[in-house]
């Protein structure tokens, strides 16, 4: 059985690094307070980092991150399929804020706010960044909208982390299988999974973070389960 640490963001990034993955640029979409930026910088200290976050409430936190991590740059905008502006539903908890609305009959959707919008393609070009990219997107149901503005970036992307949902929590938001299908059309396949979240309503699996890599990624160069020595050890353990 894998350890709890392995089935985590840290575990997924560390496993990829052990197997040769080295991003030139990390793009943190939905950066919030910069927690993922700090974590990924500790594992890939040589990578440039772009932190994209539309909520002004997090500006100070991201400025602090940029002050301590000189390779990290904040962009105060929402990543979207087209540039301009968009309406962001600012939730009471801030972290649940989304371009989409939820189906719950409550005040969970908060207050709509107009924010600047950019595409990942334009953000990368403006900041003169290059691949291979590590792309993390946590935007509460609007993942495919972000990806739709990332055609050029995806061509040089080697590792994508997407939050996926098992239920229609957000109106018009994609389910996990729809994201998997969309990514497959662009040549990406699931590689890892972690961050399982179960809803309090009934204990059902609600969300999971799925890692995607190109189908021909070096991380997928082996298609067997174990070495002969590892297989022998597994067999011995099962027999005892």
Short mmCIF file of C-alpha atoms in Angstrom, two decimals:
data_model
loop_
_atom_site.label_atom_id
_atom_site.label_comp_id
_atom_site.label_asym_id
_atom_site.label_seq_id
_atom_site.Cartn_x
_atom_site.Cartn_y
_atom_site.Cartn_z
CA UNK A 1 0.00 0.00 0.00
CA UNK A 2 1.32 3.49 -0.82
CA UNK A 3 2.01 5.80 2.10
CA UNK A 4 -0.19 8.82 2.81
CA UNK A 5 2.74 11.04 1.83
CA UNK A 6 2.99 9.34 -1.58
CA UNK A 7 -0.73 9.89 -2.26
CA UNK A 8 -0.36 13.67 -2.00
CA UNK A 9 0.74 16.70 -3.99
CA UNK A 10 4.22 16.41 -2.48
CA UNK A 11 4.35 12.70 -3.29
CA UNK A 12 3.27 13.19 -6.90
CA UNK A 13 5.80 15.94 -7.60
CA UNK A 14 8.61 14.11 -5.82
CA UNK A 15 7.92 10.87 -7.72
CA UNK A 16 8.05 12.72 -11.03
CA UNK A 17 11.35 14.36 -10.07
CA UNK A 18 12.88 11.03 -9.03
CA UNK A 19 12.04 9.73 -12.49
CA UNK A 20 13.71 12.57 -14.35
CA UNK A 21 11.05 15.29 -14.71
CA UNK A 22 12.48 18.84 -14.62
CA UNK A 23 10.14 21.70 -15.57
CA UNK A 24 11.62 24.95 -16.86
CA UNK A 25 8.48 26.84 -15.85
CA UNK A 26 5.72 26.20 -13.32
CA UNK A 27 2.36 27.87 -13.95
CA UNK A 28 0.19 28.06 -10.82
CA UNK A 29 -3.36 28.90 -11.94
CA UNK A 30 -5.59 29.75 -8.99
CA UNK A 31 -2.56 30.51 -6.86
CA UNK A 32 -4.48 31.69 -3.79
CA UNK A 33 -1.96 32.42 -1.04
CA UNK A 34 0.84 30.75 -2.98
CA UNK A 35 0.89 27.43 -1.14
CA UNK A 36 1.45 25.36 -4.29
CA UNK A 37 4.08 27.80 -5.51
CA UNK A 38 6.06 27.40 -2.30
CA UNK A 39 5.77 23.61 -2.41
CA UNK A 40 6.72 23.26 -6.07
CA UNK A 41 9.63 25.69 -5.64
CA UNK A 42 11.01 23.53 -2.84
CA UNK A 43 11.01 20.51 -5.18
CA UNK A 44 11.99 22.29 -8.41
CA UNK A 45 14.05 25.28 -7.20
CA UNK A 46 15.49 26.07 -10.64
CA UNK A 47 12.11 26.56 -12.36
CA UNK A 48 10.54 29.94 -13.10
CA UNK A 49 7.07 30.27 -11.59
CA UNK A 50 4.04 32.25 -12.76
CA UNK A 51 1.34 32.72 -10.09
CA UNK A 52 -2.04 33.59 -11.60
CA UNK A 53 -4.74 34.73 -9.18
CA UNK A 54 -7.68 37.12 -9.73
CA UNK A 55 -8.65 37.82 -6.11
CA UNK A 56 -7.17 41.07 -4.79
CA UNK A 57 -7.53 39.65 -1.27
CA UNK A 58 -4.52 37.43 -2.04
CA UNK A 59 -2.31 40.16 -3.54
CA UNK A 60 -0.38 40.74 -0.33
CA UNK A 61 0.28 37.04 0.22
CA UNK A 62 1.55 36.58 -3.34
CA UNK A 63 3.74 39.66 -3.03
CA UNK A 64 5.30 38.07 0.05
CA UNK A 65 5.91 34.86 -1.90
CA UNK A 66 7.53 36.80 -4.74
CA UNK A 67 9.73 38.65 -2.24
CA UNK A 68 11.15 35.38 -0.88
CA UNK A 69 11.14 33.42 -4.15
CA UNK A 70 12.74 35.64 -6.76
CA UNK A 71 11.85 33.18 -9.53
CA UNK A 72 8.11 33.63 -8.82
CA UNK A 73 6.03 36.34 -10.50
CA UNK A 74 2.40 37.20 -9.61
CA UNK A 75 -0.22 37.96 -12.24
CA UNK A 76 -3.39 39.51 -10.83
CA UNK A 77 -5.99 38.21 -13.29
CA UNK A 78 -8.21 35.24 -14.04
CA UNK A 79 -6.96 32.72 -16.58
CA UNK A 80 -9.64 32.21 -19.21
CA UNK A 81 -10.29 31.18 -22.81
CA UNK A 82 -10.02 34.78 -24.04
CA UNK A 83 -8.50 38.05 -22.77
CA UNK A 84 -10.47 41.01 -21.45
CA UNK A 85 -12.56 40.77 -18.32
CA UNK A 86 -14.90 38.27 -16.70
CA UNK A 87 -17.23 37.90 -13.74
CA UNK A 88 -15.82 36.00 -10.78
CA UNK A 89 -18.23 34.78 -8.11
CA UNK A 90 -16.39 35.65 -4.90
CA UNK A 91 -17.35 33.13 -2.23
CA UNK A 92 -17.39 33.83 1.51
CA UNK A 93 -14.47 31.39 1.93
CA UNK A 94 -12.56 33.01 -0.99
CA UNK A 95 -10.91 29.69 -1.98
CA UNK A 96 -14.19 28.42 -3.47
CA UNK A 97 -14.58 31.46 -5.74
CA UNK A 98 -15.32 30.52 -9.33
CA UNK A 99 -16.24 31.82 -12.76
CA UNK A 100 -19.17 29.37 -12.49
CA UNK A 101 -22.05 29.20 -10.04
CA UNK A 102 -22.91 26.32 -7.73
CA UNK A 103 -26.22 24.51 -7.62
CA UNK A 104 -26.74 24.76 -3.87
CA UNK A 105 -29.71 26.82 -2.71
CA UNK A 106 -27.68 29.08 -0.40
CA UNK A 107 -25.45 32.15 -0.40
CA UNK A 108 -22.44 29.99 -1.29
CA UNK A 109 -21.91 31.81 -4.61
CA UNK A 110 -21.19 35.07 -2.84
CA UNK A 111 -20.92 38.29 -4.83
CA UNK A 112 -20.03 38.63 -8.54
CA UNK A 113 -16.97 40.79 -9.24
CA UNK A 114 -15.51 41.91 -12.56
CA UNK A 115 -11.84 40.97 -12.84
CA UNK A 116 -9.27 41.16 -15.65
CA UNK A 117 -8.91 38.01 -17.75
CA UNK A 118 -5.90 36.65 -19.61
CA UNK A 119 -5.05 33.50 -21.52
CA UNK A 120 -2.14 31.32 -20.48
CA UNK A 121 -0.71 31.65 -23.97
CA UNK A 122 -0.57 35.46 -23.66
CA UNK A 123 0.75 35.35 -20.08
CA UNK A 124 3.61 33.05 -21.04
CA UNK A 125 4.50 35.15 -24.08
CA UNK A 126 4.38 38.41 -22.10
CA UNK A 127 6.66 37.02 -19.39
CA UNK A 128 9.03 35.39 -21.91
CA UNK A 129 8.73 31.94 -20.34
CA UNK A 130 9.57 28.61 -21.94
CA UNK A 131 8.79 24.93 -21.51
CA UNK A 132 8.70 22.26 -20.52
CA UNK A 133 5.83 23.48 -18.36
CA UNK A 134 4.35 22.12 -15.17
CA UNK A 135 0.76 23.34 -15.18
CA UNK A 136 -1.43 23.28 -12.07
CA UNK A 137 -5.03 24.47 -12.44
CA UNK A 138 -7.37 24.79 -9.47
CA UNK A 139 -10.20 27.09 -10.55
CA UNK A 140 -13.33 25.48 -9.15
CA UNK A 141 -14.95 24.00 -12.24
CA UNK A 142 -13.52 26.34 -14.90
CA UNK A 143 -10.53 24.14 -15.80
CA UNK A 144 -11.55 23.57 -19.42
CA UNK A 145 -12.09 27.30 -19.93
CA UNK A 146 -8.49 27.89 -18.82
CA UNK A 147 -7.18 25.09 -21.02
CA UNK A 148 -9.06 26.47 -24.03
CA UNK A 149 -6.81 29.53 -23.88
CA UNK A 150 -3.64 27.43 -23.61
CA UNK A 151 -3.16 25.81 -27.02
CA UNK A 152 0.45 26.99 -27.41
CA UNK A 153 1.35 26.26 -23.79
CA UNK A 154 -0.03 22.72 -23.98
CA UNK A 155 2.31 21.90 -26.85
CA UNK A 156 5.23 22.35 -24.44
CA UNK A 157 3.55 21.05 -21.29
CA UNK A 158 4.91 17.89 -19.68
CA UNK A 159 2.89 17.67 -16.46
CA UNK A 160 -0.64 18.92 -15.69
CA UNK A 161 -2.43 18.84 -12.34
CA UNK A 162 -6.20 19.35 -12.56
CA UNK A 163 -8.83 19.32 -9.85
CA UNK A 164 -11.72 17.15 -11.05
CA UNK A 165 -15.24 16.59 -9.72
CA UNK A 166 -17.45 13.51 -9.61
CA UNK A 167 -20.67 15.53 -9.33
CA UNK A 168 -22.06 18.68 -10.97
CA UNK A 169 -21.18 20.99 -8.09
CA UNK A 170 -20.77 23.86 -10.55
CA UNK A 171 -23.36 24.61 -13.21
CA UNK A 172 -21.87 23.77 -16.63
CA UNK A 173 -18.71 22.53 -14.93
CA UNK A 174 -17.13 19.35 -16.37
CA UNK A 175 -17.12 16.00 -14.61
CA UNK A 176 -13.92 14.00 -14.20
CA UNK A 177 -14.57 11.78 -17.22
CA UNK A 178 -15.18 14.83 -19.43
CA UNK A 179 -11.84 16.32 -18.41
CA UNK A 180 -10.11 13.00 -19.11
CA UNK A 181 -11.73 12.88 -22.56
CA UNK A 182 -10.76 16.50 -23.32
CA UNK A 183 -7.17 15.91 -22.28
CA UNK A 184 -6.99 12.71 -24.36
CA UNK A 185 -7.93 14.70 -27.46
CA UNK A 186 -4.80 16.79 -26.85
CA UNK A 187 -2.60 13.75 -26.31
CA UNK A 188 -2.57 13.64 -22.50
CA UNK A 189 -3.37 10.62 -20.33
CA UNK A 190 -3.85 10.20 -16.56
CA UNK A 191 -0.60 9.47 -14.74
CA UNK A 192 -1.29 9.96 -11.03
CA UNK A 193 -4.11 10.76 -8.61
CA UNK A 194 -4.21 12.22 -5.11
CA UNK A 195 -6.11 14.73 -2.99
CA UNK A 196 -9.27 12.64 -2.67
CA UNK A 197 -12.04 14.69 -1.04
CA UNK A 198 -15.29 13.14 0.20
CA UNK A 199 -18.39 15.27 0.56
CA UNK A 200 -20.01 15.62 4.00
CA UNK A 201 -23.48 15.08 2.49
CA UNK A 202 -23.11 11.30 2.20
CA UNK A 203 -19.41 10.46 2.29
CA UNK A 204 -19.19 9.96 -1.49
CA UNK A 205 -15.98 10.79 -3.34
CA UNK A 206 -16.45 14.38 -4.47
CA UNK A 207 -13.20 15.57 -5.99
CA UNK A 208 -9.71 14.36 -6.85
CA UNK A 209 -6.56 15.89 -8.27
CA UNK A 210 -5.49 14.05 -11.43
CA UNK A 211 -2.05 14.36 -12.99
CA UNK A 212 -1.89 14.19 -16.79
CA UNK A 213 1.22 13.70 -18.92
CA UNK A 214 1.68 13.33 -22.69
CA UNK A 215 1.03 9.77 -23.82
CA UNK A 216 4.63 9.51 -25.02
CA UNK A 217 6.08 11.06 -21.85
CA UNK A 218 9.39 9.63 -20.56
CA UNK A 219 7.52 9.10 -17.29
CA UNK A 220 5.54 6.40 -19.14
CA UNK A 221 8.49 4.70 -20.80
CA UNK A 222 7.96 1.49 -18.80
CA UNK A 223 4.73 -0.47 -19.16
CA UNK A 224 5.42 -3.30 -16.75
CA UNK A 225 4.47 -3.44 -13.09
CA UNK A 226 7.77 -4.29 -11.37
CA UNK A 227 11.31 -5.56 -11.87
CA UNK A 228 11.92 -9.29 -11.51
CA UNK A 229 13.41 -8.68 -8.07
CA UNK A 230 10.47 -6.55 -6.96
CA UNK A 231 7.99 -9.11 -8.28
CA UNK A 232 9.75 -11.89 -6.36
CA UNK A 233 9.63 -9.82 -3.16
CA UNK A 234 5.91 -9.12 -3.66
CA UNK A 235 5.19 -12.81 -4.25
CA UNK A 236 7.15 -13.80 -1.15
CA UNK A 237 5.27 -11.25 0.96
CA UNK A 238 1.89 -12.49 -0.31
CA UNK A 239 2.79 -16.08 0.56
CA UNK A 240 3.75 -15.33 4.15
#
